[in-house]
Tab-separated table of C-alpha atoms in Angstrom:
chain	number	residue	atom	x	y	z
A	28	UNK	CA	148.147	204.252	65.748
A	29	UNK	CA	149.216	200.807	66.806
A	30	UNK	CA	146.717	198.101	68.069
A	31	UNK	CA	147.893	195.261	70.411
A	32	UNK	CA	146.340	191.883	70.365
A	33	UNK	CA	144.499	191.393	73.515
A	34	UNK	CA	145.570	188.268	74.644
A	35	UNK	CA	143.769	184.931	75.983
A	36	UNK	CA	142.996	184.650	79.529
A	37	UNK	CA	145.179	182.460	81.435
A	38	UNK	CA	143.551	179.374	82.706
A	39	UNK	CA	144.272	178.783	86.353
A	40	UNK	CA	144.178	175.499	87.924
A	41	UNK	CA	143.588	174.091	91.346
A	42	UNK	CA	145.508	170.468	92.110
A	43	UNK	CA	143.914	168.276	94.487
A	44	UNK	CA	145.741	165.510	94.963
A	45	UNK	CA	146.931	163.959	98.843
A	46	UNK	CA	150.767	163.185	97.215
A	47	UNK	CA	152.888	165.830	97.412
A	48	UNK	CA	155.279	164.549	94.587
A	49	UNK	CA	151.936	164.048	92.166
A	50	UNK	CA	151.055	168.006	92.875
A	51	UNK	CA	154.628	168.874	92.151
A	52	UNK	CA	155.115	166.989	89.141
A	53	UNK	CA	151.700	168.772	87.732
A	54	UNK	CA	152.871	172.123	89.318
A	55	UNK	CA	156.007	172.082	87.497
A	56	UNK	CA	153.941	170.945	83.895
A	57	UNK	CA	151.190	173.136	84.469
A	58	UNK	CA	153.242	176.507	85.158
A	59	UNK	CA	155.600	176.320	82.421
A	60	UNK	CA	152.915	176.942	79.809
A	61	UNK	CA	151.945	180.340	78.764
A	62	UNK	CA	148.438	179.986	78.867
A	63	UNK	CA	148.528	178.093	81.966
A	64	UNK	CA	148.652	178.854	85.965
A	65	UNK	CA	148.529	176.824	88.987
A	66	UNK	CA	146.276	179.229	91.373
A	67	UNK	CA	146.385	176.510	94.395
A	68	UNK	CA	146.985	173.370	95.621
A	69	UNK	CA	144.678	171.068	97.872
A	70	UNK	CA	145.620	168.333	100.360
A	71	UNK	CA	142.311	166.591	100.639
A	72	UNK	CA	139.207	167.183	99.252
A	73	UNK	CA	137.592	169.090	102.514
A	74	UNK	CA	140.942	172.149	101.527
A	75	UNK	CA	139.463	171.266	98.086
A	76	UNK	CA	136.096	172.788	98.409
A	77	UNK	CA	137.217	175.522	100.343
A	78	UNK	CA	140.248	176.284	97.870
A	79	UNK	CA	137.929	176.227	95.269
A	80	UNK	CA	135.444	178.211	96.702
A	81	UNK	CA	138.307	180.976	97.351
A	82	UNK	CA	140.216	181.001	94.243
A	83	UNK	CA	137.488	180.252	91.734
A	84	UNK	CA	139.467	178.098	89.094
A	85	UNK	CA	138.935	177.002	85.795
A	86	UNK	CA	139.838	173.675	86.077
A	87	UNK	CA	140.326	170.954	89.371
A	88	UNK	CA	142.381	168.281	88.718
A	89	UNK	CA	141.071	166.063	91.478
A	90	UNK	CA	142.073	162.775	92.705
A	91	UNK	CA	139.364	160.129	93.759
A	92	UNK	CA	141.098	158.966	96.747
A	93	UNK	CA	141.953	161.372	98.936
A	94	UNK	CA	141.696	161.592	103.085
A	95	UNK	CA	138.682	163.409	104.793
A	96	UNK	CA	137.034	163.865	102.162
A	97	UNK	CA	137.056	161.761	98.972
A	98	UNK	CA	137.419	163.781	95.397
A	99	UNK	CA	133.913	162.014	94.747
A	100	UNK	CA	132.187	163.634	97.765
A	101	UNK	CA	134.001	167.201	97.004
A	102	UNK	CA	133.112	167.360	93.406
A	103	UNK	CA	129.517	166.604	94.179
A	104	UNK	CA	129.792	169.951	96.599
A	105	UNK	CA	131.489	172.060	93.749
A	106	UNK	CA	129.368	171.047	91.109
A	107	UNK	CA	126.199	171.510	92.928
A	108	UNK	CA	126.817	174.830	94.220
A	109	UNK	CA	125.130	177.919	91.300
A	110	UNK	CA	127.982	180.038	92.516
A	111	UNK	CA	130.539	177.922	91.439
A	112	UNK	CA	128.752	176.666	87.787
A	113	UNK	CA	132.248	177.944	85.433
A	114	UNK	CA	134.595	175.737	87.823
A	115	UNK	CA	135.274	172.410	85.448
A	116	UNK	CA	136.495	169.053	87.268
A	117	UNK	CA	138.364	166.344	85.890
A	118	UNK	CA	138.989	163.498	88.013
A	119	UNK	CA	141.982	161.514	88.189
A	120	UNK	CA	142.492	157.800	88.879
A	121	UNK	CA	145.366	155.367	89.009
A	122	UNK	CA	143.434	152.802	86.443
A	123	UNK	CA	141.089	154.076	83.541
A	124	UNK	CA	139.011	151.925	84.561
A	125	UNK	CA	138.629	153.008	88.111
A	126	UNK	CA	135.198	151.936	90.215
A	127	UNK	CA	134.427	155.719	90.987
A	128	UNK	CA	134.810	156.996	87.350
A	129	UNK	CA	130.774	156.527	86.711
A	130	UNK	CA	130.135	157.980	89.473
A	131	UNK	CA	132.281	160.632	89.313
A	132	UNK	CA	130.525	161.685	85.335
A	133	UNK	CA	127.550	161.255	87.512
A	134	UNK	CA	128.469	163.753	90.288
A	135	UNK	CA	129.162	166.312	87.930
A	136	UNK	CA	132.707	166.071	86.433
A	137	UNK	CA	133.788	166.765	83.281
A	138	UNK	CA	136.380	163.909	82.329
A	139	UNK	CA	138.584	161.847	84.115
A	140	UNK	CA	142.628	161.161	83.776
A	141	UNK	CA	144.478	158.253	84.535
A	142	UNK	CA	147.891	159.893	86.787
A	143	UNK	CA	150.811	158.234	84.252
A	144	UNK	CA	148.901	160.354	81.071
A	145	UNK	CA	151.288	161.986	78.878
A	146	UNK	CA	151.949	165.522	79.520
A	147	UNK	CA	150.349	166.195	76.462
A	148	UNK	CA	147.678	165.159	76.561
A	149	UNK	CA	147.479	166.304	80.046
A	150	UNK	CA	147.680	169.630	78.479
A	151	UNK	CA	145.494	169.031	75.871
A	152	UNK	CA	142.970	168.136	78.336
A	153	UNK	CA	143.159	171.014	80.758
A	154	UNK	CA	142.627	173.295	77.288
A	155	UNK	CA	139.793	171.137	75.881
A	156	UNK	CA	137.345	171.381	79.296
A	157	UNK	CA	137.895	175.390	79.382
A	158	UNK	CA	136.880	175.209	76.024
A	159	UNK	CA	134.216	173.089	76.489
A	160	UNK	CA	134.903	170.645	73.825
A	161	UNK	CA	135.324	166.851	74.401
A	162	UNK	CA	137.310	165.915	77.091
A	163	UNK	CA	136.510	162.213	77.068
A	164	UNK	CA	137.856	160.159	74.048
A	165	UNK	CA	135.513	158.187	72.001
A	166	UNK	CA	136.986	155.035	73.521
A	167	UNK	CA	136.783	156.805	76.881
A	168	UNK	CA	133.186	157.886	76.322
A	169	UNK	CA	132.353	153.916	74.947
A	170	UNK	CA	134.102	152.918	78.317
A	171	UNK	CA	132.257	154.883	80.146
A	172	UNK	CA	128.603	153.700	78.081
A	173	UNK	CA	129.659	150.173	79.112
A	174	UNK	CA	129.823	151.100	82.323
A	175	UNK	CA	126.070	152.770	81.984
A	176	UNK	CA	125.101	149.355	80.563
A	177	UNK	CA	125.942	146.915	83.592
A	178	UNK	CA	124.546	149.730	85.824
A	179	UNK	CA	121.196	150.950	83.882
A	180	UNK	CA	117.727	150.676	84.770
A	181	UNK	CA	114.458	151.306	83.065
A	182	UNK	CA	115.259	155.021	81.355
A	183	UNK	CA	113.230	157.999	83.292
A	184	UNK	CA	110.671	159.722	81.107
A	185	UNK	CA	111.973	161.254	78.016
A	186	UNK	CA	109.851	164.651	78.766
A	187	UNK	CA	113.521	166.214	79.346
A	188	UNK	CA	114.204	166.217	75.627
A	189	UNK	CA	110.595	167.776	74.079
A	190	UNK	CA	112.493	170.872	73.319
A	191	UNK	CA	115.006	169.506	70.819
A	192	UNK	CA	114.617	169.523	67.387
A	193	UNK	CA	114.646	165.969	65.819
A	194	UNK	CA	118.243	166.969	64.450
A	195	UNK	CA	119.147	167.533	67.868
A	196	UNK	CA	117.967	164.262	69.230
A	197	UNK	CA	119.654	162.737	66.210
A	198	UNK	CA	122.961	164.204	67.430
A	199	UNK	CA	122.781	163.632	71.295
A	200	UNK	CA	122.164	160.153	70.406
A	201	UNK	CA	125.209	160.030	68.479
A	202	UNK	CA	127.357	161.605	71.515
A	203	UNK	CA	125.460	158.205	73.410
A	204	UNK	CA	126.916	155.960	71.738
A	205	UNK	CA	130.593	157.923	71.496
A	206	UNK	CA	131.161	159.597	68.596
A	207	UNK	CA	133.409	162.576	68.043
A	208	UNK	CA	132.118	165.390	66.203
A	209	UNK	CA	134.111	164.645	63.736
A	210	UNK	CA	132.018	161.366	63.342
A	211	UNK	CA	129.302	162.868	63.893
A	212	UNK	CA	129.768	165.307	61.082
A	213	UNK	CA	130.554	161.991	58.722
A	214	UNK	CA	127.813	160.495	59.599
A	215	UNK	CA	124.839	163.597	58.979
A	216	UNK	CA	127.577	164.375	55.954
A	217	UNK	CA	127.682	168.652	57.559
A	218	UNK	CA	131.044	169.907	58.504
A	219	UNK	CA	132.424	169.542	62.074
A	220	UNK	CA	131.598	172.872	63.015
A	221	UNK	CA	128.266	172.233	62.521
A	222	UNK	CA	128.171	169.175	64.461
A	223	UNK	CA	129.990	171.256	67.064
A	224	UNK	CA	127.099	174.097	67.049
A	225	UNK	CA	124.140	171.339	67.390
A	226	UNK	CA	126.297	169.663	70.210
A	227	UNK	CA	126.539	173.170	72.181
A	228	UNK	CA	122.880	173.947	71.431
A	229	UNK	CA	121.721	170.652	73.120
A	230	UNK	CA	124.019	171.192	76.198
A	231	UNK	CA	122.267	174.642	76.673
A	232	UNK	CA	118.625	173.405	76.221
A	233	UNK	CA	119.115	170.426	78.547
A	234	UNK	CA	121.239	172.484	81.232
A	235	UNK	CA	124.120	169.891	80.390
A	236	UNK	CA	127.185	171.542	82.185
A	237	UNK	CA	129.489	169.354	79.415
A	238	UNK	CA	129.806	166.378	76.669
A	239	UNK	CA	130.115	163.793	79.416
A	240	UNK	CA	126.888	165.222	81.375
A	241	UNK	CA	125.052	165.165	77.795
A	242	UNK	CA	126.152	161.151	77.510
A	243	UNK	CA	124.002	160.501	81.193
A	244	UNK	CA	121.017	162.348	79.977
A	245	UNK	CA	120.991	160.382	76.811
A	246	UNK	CA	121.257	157.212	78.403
A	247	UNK	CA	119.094	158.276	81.387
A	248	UNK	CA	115.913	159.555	78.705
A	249	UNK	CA	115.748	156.212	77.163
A	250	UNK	CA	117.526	158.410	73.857
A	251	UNK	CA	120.392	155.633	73.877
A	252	UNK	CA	119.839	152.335	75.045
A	253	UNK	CA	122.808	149.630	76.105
A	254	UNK	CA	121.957	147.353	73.011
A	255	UNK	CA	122.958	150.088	70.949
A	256	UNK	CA	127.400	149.629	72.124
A	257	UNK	CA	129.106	148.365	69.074
């Protein structure tokens, strides 16, 4: 009797974006992939909440600015609603080093993307938040810290992190301060998987919907400290 491979679920994207030609251009990437679907598109962000809340995606690929309702505002909507926890948003901005992008981390999404990114890596990215590996790159994530640095205040109470294990602390602090797991599995000397399974284990104690979330809390315990960027 034959067997057939059951095959991986097709991630389906929603693009928010107010330029028709940007949603196009994506449209056209995004669909021609096997493991890839556009399941909407969004004008503003206002048709982005709702869209979402319709089609359930995996993935928004949101743009900051956008009329009635900014992409900052809607992913704070998305991301706080329970029902809507497995929807991943990555924000995208004409500069890397846009004024929203802390915020944005802060409101709840996952990465952002500057709109000229290669398709690749475009791709790569869309696959790597369903995942729920790393979508920001170490230099993104050190980026991001410096932004955390001009912006911090005293750190809240650290009573968040009493149910890690010291190796766990050990690790988020690493993911602070912008290591891959890769690094971080050079630097305890234990194989990337490893790093990868301590990584996941402190998102689930700490409720951290993602890598980038899991950079705010350590920053926002006290864990990593702006004095600590190198």
């Amino acid at each position: 009797m034959s067997t057939t491979l059951q095959e991986a679920p097709v991630i389906r994207v929603l693009l928010a974006d107010d330029q028709s030609l940007v949603r196009a251009g994506f449209k056209a990437l995004l669909d021609a992939q096997a493991d890839i679907e556009v399941a909407g598109e969004a004008a503003d962000g206002d048709e982005a909440v709702r869209k979402v809340r319709e089609l359930r995606p995996d993935v928004v690929l949101m743009d900051i600015r956008m009329p009635l309702l900014d992409g900052l505002e809607a992913t704070r909507r998305i991301t706080g609603e329970p029902d809507l926890d497995g929807v991943r948003v990555v924000m995208l901005t004409t500069f890397e080093l846009d004024e929203y992008v802390f915020e944005a981390i802060r409101s709840g999404a996952s990465g952002f993307l500057v709109k000229d990114t290669e398709p690749d890596e475009l791709l790569r990215a869309v696959r790597a938040v369903v995942a729920g590996d790393a979508l920001l790159s170490p230099g993104v994530t050190r980026r991001l810290i410096g932004e955390f640095a001009a912006r911090s205040k005293e750190p809240a109470a650290a009573g968040a992190l009493a149910g890690l294990t010291e190796r766990e602390r050990e690790v988020m602090a690493l993911v602070g301060i912008g290591l891959s797991n890769e690094e971080i599995a050079r630097r305890l000397v234990v194989s990337p998987l490893t790093a990868k399974t301590h990584v996941s284990r402190t998102m689930v104690k700490l409720g951290a919907r993602d890598r980038a979330q899991l950079v705010v809390l350590a920053y926002e315990s006290g864990l990593v400290r702006p004095g600590w960027l190198g």
